[in-house]
Coordinates of C-alpha atoms in Angstrom, one line a residue:
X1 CA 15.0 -18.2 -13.2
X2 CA 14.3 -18.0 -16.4
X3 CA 15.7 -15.0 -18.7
X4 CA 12.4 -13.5 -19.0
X5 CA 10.6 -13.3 -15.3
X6 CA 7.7 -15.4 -15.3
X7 CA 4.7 -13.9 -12.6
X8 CA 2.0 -15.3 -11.6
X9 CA -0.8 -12.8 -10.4
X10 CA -3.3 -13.6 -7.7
X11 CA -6.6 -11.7 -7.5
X12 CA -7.9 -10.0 -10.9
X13 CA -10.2 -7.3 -8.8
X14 CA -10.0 -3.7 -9.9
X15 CA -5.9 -3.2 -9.1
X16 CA -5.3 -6.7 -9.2
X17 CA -6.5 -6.3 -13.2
X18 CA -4.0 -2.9 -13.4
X19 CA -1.1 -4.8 -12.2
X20 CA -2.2 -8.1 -14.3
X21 CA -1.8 -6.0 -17.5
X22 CA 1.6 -3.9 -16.8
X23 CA 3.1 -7.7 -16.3
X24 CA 1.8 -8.8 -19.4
X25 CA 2.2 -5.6 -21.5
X26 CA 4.4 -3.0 -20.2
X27 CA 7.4 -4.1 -18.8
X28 CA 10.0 -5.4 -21.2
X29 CA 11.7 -9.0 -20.0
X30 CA 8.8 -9.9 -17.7
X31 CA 5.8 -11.6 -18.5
X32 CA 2.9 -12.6 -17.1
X33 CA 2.4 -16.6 -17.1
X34 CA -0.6 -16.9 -14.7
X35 CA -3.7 -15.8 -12.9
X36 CA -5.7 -17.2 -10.0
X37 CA -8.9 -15.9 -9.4
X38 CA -12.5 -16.9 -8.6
X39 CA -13.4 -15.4 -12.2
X40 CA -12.4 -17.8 -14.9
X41 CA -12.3 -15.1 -17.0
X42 CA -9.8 -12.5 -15.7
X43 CA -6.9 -14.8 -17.1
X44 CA -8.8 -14.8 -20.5
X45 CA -8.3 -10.4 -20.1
X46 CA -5.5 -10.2 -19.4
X47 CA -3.8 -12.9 -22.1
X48 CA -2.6 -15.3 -19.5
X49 CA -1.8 -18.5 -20.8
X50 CA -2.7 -20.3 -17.2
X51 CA -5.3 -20.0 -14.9
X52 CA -6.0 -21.7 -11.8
X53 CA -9.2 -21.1 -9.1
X54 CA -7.0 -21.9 -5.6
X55 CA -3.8 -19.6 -5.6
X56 CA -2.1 -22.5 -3.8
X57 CA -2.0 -24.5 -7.1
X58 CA -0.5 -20.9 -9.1
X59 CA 2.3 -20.8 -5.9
X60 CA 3.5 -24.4 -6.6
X61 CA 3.4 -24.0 -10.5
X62 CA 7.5 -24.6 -11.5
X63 CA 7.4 -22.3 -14.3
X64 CA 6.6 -19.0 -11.9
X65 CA 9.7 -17.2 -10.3
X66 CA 6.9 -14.4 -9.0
X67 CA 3.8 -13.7 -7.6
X68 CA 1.2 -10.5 -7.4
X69 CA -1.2 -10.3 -4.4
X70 CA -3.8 -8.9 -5.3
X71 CA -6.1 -10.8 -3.5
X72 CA -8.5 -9.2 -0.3
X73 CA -6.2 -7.8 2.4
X74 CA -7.2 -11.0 4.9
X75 CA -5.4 -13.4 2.7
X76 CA -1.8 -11.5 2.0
X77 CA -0.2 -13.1 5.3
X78 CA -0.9 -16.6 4.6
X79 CA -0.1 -15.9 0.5
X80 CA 2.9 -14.4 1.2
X81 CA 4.1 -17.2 3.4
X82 CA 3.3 -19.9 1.0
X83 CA 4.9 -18.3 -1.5
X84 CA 8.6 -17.5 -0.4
X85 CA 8.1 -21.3 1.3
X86 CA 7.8 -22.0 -2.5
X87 CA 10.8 -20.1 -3.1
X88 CA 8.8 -17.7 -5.0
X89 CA 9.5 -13.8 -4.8
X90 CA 6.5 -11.7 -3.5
X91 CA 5.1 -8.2 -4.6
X92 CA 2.2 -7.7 -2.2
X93 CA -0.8 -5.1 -2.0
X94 CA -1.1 -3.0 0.9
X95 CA -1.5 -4.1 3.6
X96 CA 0.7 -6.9 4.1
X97 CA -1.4 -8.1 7.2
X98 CA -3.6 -7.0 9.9
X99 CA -1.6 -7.8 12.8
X100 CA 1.7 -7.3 13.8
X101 CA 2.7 -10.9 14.6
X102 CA 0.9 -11.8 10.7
X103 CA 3.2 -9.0 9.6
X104 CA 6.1 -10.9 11.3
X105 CA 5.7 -14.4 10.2
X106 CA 5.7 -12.6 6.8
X107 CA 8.7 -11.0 7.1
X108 CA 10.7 -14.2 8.8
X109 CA 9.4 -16.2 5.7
X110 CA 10.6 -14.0 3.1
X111 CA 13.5 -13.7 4.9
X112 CA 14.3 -17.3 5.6
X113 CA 13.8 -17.8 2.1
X114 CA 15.9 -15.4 0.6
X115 CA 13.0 -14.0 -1.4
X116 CA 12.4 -10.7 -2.2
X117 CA 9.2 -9.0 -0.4
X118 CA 8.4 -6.2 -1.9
X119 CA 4.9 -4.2 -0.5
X120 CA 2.9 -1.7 -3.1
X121 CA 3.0 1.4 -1.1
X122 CA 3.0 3.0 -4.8
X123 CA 3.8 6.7 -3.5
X124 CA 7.4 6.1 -3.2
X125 CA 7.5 5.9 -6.7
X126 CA 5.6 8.5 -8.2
X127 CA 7.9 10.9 -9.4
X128 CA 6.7 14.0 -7.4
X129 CA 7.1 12.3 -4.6
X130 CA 10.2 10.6 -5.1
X131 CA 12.1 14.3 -6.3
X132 CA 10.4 15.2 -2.5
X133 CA 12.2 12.5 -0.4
X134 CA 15.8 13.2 -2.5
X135 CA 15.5 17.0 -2.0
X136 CA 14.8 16.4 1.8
X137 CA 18.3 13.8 1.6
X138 CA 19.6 16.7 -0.2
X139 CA 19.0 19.3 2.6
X140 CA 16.9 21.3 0.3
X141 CA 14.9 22.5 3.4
X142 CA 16.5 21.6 6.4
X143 CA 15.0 19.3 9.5
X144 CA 11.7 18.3 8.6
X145 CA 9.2 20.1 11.2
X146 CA 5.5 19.8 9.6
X147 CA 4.7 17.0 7.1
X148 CA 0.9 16.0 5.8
X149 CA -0.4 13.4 3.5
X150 CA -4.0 12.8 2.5
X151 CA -5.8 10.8 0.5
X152 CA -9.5 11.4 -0.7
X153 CA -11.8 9.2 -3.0
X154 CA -14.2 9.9 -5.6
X155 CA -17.1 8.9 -3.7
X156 CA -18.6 5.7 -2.2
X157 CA -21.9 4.6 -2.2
X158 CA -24.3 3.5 0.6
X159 CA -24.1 -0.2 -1.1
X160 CA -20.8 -0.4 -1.2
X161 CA -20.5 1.0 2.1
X162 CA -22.6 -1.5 3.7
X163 CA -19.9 -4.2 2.5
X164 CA -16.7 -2.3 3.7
X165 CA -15.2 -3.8 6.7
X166 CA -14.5 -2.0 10.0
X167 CA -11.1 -0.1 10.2
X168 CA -10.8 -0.4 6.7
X169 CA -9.5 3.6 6.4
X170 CA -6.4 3.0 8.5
X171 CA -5.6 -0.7 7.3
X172 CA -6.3 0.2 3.9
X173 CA -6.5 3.7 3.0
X174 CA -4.7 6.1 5.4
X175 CA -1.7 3.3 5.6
X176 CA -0.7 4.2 2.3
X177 CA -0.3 8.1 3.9
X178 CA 1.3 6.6 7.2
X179 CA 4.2 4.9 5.0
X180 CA 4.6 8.2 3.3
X181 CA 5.4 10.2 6.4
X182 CA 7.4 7.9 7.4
X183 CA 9.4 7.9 4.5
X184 CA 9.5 11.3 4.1
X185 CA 11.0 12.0 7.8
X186 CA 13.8 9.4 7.0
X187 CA 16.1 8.3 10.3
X188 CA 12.9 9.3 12.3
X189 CA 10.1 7.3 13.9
X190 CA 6.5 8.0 15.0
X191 CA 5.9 7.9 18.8
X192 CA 2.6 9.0 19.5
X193 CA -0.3 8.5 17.7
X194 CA -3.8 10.5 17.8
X195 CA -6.8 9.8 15.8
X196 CA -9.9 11.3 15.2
X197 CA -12.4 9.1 12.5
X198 CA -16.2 9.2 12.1
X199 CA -18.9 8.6 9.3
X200 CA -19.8 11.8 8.1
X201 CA -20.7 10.5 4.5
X202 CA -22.9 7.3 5.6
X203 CA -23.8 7.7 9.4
X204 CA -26.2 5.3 8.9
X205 CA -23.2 2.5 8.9
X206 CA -21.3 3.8 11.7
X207 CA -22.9 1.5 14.4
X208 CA -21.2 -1.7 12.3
X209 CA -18.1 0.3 12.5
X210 CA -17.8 1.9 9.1
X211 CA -15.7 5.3 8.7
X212 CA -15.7 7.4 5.9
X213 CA -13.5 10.3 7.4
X214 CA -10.7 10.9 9.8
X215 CA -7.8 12.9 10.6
X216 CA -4.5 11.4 12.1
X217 CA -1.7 13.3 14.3
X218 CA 1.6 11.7 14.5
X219 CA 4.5 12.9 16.9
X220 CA 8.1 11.7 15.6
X221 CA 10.8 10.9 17.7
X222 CA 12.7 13.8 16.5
X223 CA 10.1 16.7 17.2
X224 CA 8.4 16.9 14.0
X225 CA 4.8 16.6 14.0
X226 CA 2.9 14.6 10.8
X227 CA -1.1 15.0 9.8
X228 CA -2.7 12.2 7.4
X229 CA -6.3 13.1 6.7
X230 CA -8.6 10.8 4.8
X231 CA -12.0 10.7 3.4
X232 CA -14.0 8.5 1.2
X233 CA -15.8 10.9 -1.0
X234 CA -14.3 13.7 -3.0
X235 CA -16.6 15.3 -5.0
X236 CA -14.0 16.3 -7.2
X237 CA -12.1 13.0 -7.8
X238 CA -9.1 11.5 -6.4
X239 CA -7.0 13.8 -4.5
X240 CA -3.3 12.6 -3.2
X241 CA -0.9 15.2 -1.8
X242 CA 1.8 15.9 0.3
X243 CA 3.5 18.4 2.1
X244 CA 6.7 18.2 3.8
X245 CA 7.8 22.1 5.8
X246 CA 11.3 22.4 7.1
X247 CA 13.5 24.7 8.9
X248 CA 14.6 25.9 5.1
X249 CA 11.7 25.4 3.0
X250 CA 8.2 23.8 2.0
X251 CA 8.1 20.8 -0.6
X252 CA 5.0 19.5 -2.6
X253 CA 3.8 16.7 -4.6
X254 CA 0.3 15.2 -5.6
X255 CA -2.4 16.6 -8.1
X256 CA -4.2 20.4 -7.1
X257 CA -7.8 19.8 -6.4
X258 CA -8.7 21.1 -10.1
X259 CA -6.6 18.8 -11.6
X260 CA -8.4 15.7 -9.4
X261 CA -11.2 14.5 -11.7
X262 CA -9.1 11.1 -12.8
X263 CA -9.0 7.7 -11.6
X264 CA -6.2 6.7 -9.5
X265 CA -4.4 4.0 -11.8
X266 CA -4.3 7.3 -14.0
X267 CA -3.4 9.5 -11.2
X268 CA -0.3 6.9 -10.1
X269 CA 0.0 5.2 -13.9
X270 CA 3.6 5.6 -14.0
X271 CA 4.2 5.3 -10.3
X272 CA 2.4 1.3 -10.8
X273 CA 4.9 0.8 -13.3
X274 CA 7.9 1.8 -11.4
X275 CA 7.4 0.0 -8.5
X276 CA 6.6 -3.1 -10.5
X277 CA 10.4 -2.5 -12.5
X278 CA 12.0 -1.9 -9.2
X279 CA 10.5 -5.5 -8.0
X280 CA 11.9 -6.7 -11.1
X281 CA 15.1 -5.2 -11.4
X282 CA 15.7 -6.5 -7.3
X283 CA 14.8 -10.0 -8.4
X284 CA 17.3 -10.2 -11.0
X285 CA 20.1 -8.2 -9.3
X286 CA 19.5 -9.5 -5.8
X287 CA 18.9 -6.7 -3.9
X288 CA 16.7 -6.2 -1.4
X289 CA 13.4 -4.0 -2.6
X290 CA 13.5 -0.7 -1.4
X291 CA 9.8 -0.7 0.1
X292 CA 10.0 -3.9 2.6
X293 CA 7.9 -6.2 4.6
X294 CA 9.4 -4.2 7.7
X295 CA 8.3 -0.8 6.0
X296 CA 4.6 -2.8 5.9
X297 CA 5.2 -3.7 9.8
X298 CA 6.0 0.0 10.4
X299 CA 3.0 1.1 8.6
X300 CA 0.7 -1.4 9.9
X301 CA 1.8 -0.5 13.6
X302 CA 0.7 3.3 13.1
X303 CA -2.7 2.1 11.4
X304 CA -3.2 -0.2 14.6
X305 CA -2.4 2.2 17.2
X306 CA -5.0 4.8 15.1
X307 CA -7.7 2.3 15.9
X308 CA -6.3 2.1 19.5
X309 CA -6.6 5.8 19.8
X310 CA -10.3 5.7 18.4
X311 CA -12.0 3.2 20.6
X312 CA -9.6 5.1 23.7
X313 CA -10.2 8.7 22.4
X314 CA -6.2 9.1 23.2
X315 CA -3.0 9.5 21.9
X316 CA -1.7 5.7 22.1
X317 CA 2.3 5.5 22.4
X318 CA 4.7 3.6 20.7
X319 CA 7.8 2.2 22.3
X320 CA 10.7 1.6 20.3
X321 CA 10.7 -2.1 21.2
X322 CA 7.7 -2.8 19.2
X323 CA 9.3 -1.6 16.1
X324 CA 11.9 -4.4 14.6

């Protein structure tokens, strides 16, 4: 590897453009060598030197020692293989696939590779929620008994609703809040899942399977109970919160309502950074990333078992020998 860490960035879409620019501009000893995307022009944006149309050809370029998928959430798996094949290490958007056995080959790769995998569940790293999880390792209030996440966005229009793919709220939007409970009920795992969804905002999409809004129960295998509640239009403006009770206490982190009118790269700025250090600081110390492919698998098992429990209309179990 070179001294300063060369990245190649794949997919230049809204948060693929966010994490193209704090590779090229705001993280001292790592720059940002490449982009491949259908638009010619995102490498020109972002100061890129390279560009290349097929992500394939960015993967096998000698000079990268790692790529950012950004790219739509169907591609990740196969990406993500490639890469760490290539010897490459891989930060990869949420979700790192849409199946569990994807999410597997994933891992194995990264694994057999000795790559690190690191997956963007950005939360962990916002600094609200990071003073949470240490206060609950501290014992600040007890056994965690009640925890909630939500996320709510600004708004969506009927257009854009007519293009977003069915089960996208748990693959791609409540899986963000699924990793978070998870991570803030550390040493336990989720058991039951319920789930509620609907489209309250565009009912006119709901027959291709669109939903706009739901509300997710999860059981933990050591009694506490989480809720992760989502819907796609705020009025406000992005919303992210969470709430973690305990036998000793109540914890909080996210923006108040009144203070929601931003966007979210502004809302999580510093948190997009972070995580993008952390992948940097593993990849040149050789530690493994603290938000893994497995955390993905984890994630990705809840979101599956939520659209389980929708098409059922019951709770939909999980057994502790699908988790690895």
């Amino acid at each position: 590897m070179s001294q300063s860490l060369s990245c190649g960035l794949i997919g230049a879409g809204w948060i693929g453009s966010y994490h193209g620019e704090t590779l090229a501009r705001r993280l001292p000893g790592v720059h940002l060598h490449a982009v491949a995307d259908l638009d010619e022009t995102a490498a020109q944006r972002l100061s890129a030197p390279v560009y290349y149309r097929d992500p394939l050809e960015l993967i096998a370029d000698p000079q990268i020692d790692a790529v950012a998928i950004s790219s739509p959430a169907a591609t990740h798996t196969d990406l993500v293989v490639a890469a760490a094949q290539a010897g490459k290490h891989v930060f990869c958007e949420k979700p790192m696939a849409l199946t569990l056995a994807d999410a597997d080959r994933a891992i194995d790769a990264a694994r057999d590779a000795g790559v690190v995998l690191q997956v963007g569940f950005n939360r962990r790293f916002a600094a609200d929620f990071a003073d949470m999880r240490t206060a609950i390792d501290d014992g600040a209030i007890g056994t965690p008994q009640l925890l909630r996440s939500l996320t709510r966005d600004p708004g969506i229009s009927a257009e854009t609703a007519a293009r977003v793919k069915p089960w996208t709220i748990f693959n791609e939007t409540l899986i963000h809040d699924f990793d978070t409970l998870c991570w803030l009920n550390p040493g336990a795992r989720v058991v039951s899942v319920y789930a509620q969804a609907s489209a309250l905002i565009h009912p006119q999409f709901a027959g291709q399977g669109f939903l706009d809004t739901s509300v997710v129960h999860l059981t933990f295998d050591n009694g506490a109970y989480g809720v992760a509640e989502a819907s796609f239009q705020a009025v406000y403006g992005y919303d992210v919160r969470g709430e973690v009770f305990g036998s000793g206490g109540v914890l909080l982190a996210g923006n108040a309502p009144e203070d929601a009118g931003t966007q979210n790269t502004t809302l999580f700025a510093d948190a997009y950074i972070a995580q993008f250090a952390h992948f940097a600081e593993c990849i040149r110390t050789g530690n493994q990333a603290s938000v893994t492919g497995v955390d993905a698998r984890v994630a990705l098992e809840i979101a599956l078992a939520a659209r389980e429990s929708v098409e059922t209309g019951a709770a939909v179990a999980l057994t502790a020998e699908a988790l690895r």
